[in-house]
Amino acid sequence: MKVVSTAKSHGGVQGVYSHASETTACDMTFAVFVPPQANEGPRPVLWYLSGLTCTHANVMEKGEYRRLASELGLIVICPDTSPRGETVPDEKDNWQFGCGAGFYLDATQEPFKRNYHMYSYLTEELPALIAREFPADMSRQGIFGHSMGGHGALTIALKNPDRFRSCTAFAPIVEPMTAGWSRPALEKYLGPDEAAWRAYDASALIEDGRRFPEFLVDQGTADGFLQEGLRPWLLEEACQKAGIPLTLRMQEGYDHSYFFISSFMDDHLRWHAERLG
């Protein structure tokens, strides 16, 4: 692991790091905020997954999480959204696919299956590195994210309920199999058989029997992607049928930006802190 940068913030340390990933076959960059309480012992871990076109830097610079994370004693980890590099296949003119749009899945199709293994990277390789290098209590983990990252948080939590104690999302893509901006990506990464897509679709996972104790979702009513790409009512229907408690808050007048995310970041941090102990 290489240290890219560190800065003191709210008594803790905001760092950016990189390492050579075997899972994605390229160098990966990620950010970690360590609160001051880590000087006294391991702290709970909260993973934040970003949306399309983003890197680790978007929430680090605009998410406004450090003040309260420091107060609550939470380690906040912000991974990248996809593999990157000259050898990584990409569609540079398509912001909904390729670099910046890994969709938190393990690709099975050429030429993407060599690098695009973000699910395994985030559930196996990066957690192992965090456990080795940081004062992290890996028995207390939560996960949240925005948009494509909200999709990632929901699906990863549903498939790993024994690992994560809490899961929330900002404006998540709740049913990527049927959303116009995500269907093409799933087909390119996973092939034409839609049965394989269900492993990376929150609504389908719940329909197929996956469970999680409860979710919190915030969604802006002025979000331009609400009707075509996000559609939180589909998650609400799936959770109601499965008996999963869902707190869905439609936030009047808010859009899809980090102005929206930062407005409700404190609520999400407190939600996780209560469940992480």
mmCIF file of N, CA and C in Angstrom, residues 154 158 167 206 211-217 235-236 238-248 271 275:
data_model
loop_
_atom_site.group_PDB
_atom_site.id
_atom_site.type_symbol
_atom_site.label_atom_id
_atom_site.label_comp_id
_atom_site.label_asym_id
_atom_site.label_seq_id
_atom_site.Cartn_x
_atom_site.Cartn_y
_atom_site.Cartn_z
ATOM 1 N N LEU A 154 -26.787 -1.760 -1.481
ATOM 2 C CA LEU A 154 -27.940 -2.629 -1.242
ATOM 3 C C LEU A 154 -27.648 -4.077 -1.620
ATOM 4 N N LEU A 158 -27.298 -7.226 0.983
ATOM 5 C CA LEU A 158 -28.233 -8.351 0.862
ATOM 6 C C LEU A 158 -27.510 -9.681 0.721
ATOM 7 N N CYS A 167 -27.210 -0.731 6.517
ATOM 8 C CA CYS A 167 -27.134 -0.357 5.105
ATOM 9 C C CYS A 167 -28.110 0.774 4.836
ATOM 10 N N ILE A 206 -34.113 -9.569 -3.369
ATOM 11 C CA ILE A 206 -35.146 -9.710 -2.341
ATOM 12 C C ILE A 206 -36.217 -10.687 -2.806
ATOM 13 N N ARG A 211 -32.282 -11.391 2.361
ATOM 14 C CA ARG A 211 -32.876 -10.562 3.391
ATOM 15 C C ARG A 211 -31.814 -9.715 4.093
ATOM 16 N N PHE A 212 -32.274 -8.572 4.628
ATOM 17 C CA PHE A 212 -31.438 -7.705 5.455
ATOM 18 C C PHE A 212 -32.354 -7.098 6.514
ATOM 19 N N PRO A 213 -31.824 -6.819 7.714
ATOM 20 C CA PRO A 213 -32.705 -6.389 8.805
ATOM 21 C C PRO A 213 -33.532 -5.141 8.510
ATOM 22 N N GLU A 214 -32.941 -4.129 7.861
ATOM 23 C CA GLU A 214 -33.666 -2.889 7.597
ATOM 24 C C GLU A 214 -32.826 -1.990 6.697
ATOM 25 N N PHE A 215 -33.507 -1.091 6.004
ATOM 26 C CA PHE A 215 -32.832 -0.132 5.129
ATOM 27 C C PHE A 215 -33.352 1.278 5.402
ATOM 28 N N LEU A 216 -32.473 2.260 5.158
ATOM 29 C CA LEU A 216 -32.849 3.667 5.084
ATOM 30 C C LEU A 216 -32.475 4.175 3.701
ATOM 31 N N VAL A 217 -33.423 4.800 3.009
ATOM 32 C CA VAL A 217 -33.172 5.362 1.680
ATOM 33 C C VAL A 217 -33.698 6.792 1.645
ATOM 34 N N LEU A 235 -38.257 -0.782 -4.900
ATOM 35 C CA LEU A 235 -37.641 -1.349 -3.689
ATOM 36 C C LEU A 235 -38.669 -1.407 -2.567
ATOM 37 N N GLU A 236 -39.487 -0.375 -2.466
ATOM 38 C CA GLU A 236 -40.516 -0.342 -1.421
ATOM 39 C C GLU A 236 -41.466 -1.525 -1.583
ATOM 40 N N ALA A 238 -40.833 -4.408 -3.099
ATOM 41 C CA ALA A 238 -40.120 -5.654 -2.805
ATOM 42 C C ALA A 238 -39.958 -5.850 -1.305
ATOM 43 N N CYS A 239 -39.626 -4.778 -0.590
ATOM 44 C CA CYS A 239 -39.446 -4.880 0.855
ATOM 45 C C CYS A 239 -40.759 -5.172 1.565
ATOM 46 N N GLN A 240 -41.842 -4.565 1.116
ATOM 47 C CA GLN A 240 -43.153 -4.826 1.719
ATOM 48 C C GLN A 240 -43.537 -6.290 1.569
ATOM 49 N N LYS A 241 -43.330 -6.858 0.391
ATOM 50 C CA LYS A 241 -43.665 -8.260 0.158
ATOM 51 C C LYS A 241 -42.803 -9.187 1.008
ATOM 52 N N ALA A 242 -41.542 -8.805 1.236
ATOM 53 C CA ALA A 242 -40.604 -9.655 1.972
ATOM 54 C C ALA A 242 -40.618 -9.395 3.475
ATOM 55 N N GLY A 243 -41.323 -8.341 3.901
ATOM 56 C CA GLY A 243 -41.349 -8.017 5.321
ATOM 57 C C GLY A 243 -40.067 -7.374 5.816
ATOM 58 N N ILE A 244 -39.339 -6.691 4.926
ATOM 59 C CA ILE A 244 -38.105 -5.998 5.307
ATOM 60 C C ILE A 244 -38.457 -4.555 5.643
ATOM 61 N N PRO A 245 -38.169 -4.077 6.850
ATOM 62 C CA PRO A 245 -38.443 -2.677 7.181
ATOM 63 C C PRO A 245 -37.617 -1.737 6.300
ATOM 64 N N LEU A 246 -38.296 -0.807 5.642
ATOM 65 C CA LEU A 246 -37.642 0.196 4.794
ATOM 66 C C LEU A 246 -38.134 1.575 5.202
ATOM 67 N N THR A 247 -37.193 2.445 5.562
ATOM 68 C CA THR A 247 -37.514 3.848 5.787
ATOM 69 C C THR A 247 -37.153 4.595 4.510
ATOM 70 N N LEU A 248 -38.172 4.922 3.714
ATOM 71 C CA LEU A 248 -37.979 5.648 2.452
ATOM 72 C C LEU A 248 -38.443 7.081 2.657
ATOM 73 N N TRP A 271 -27.496 6.890 11.805
ATOM 74 C CA TRP A 271 -28.187 5.603 11.620
ATOM 75 C C TRP A 271 -27.177 4.454 11.739
ATOM 76 N N ARG A 275 -26.334 1.409 14.951
ATOM 77 C CA ARG A 275 -26.376 -0.032 14.695
ATOM 78 C C ARG A 275 -25.002 -0.686 14.778
#
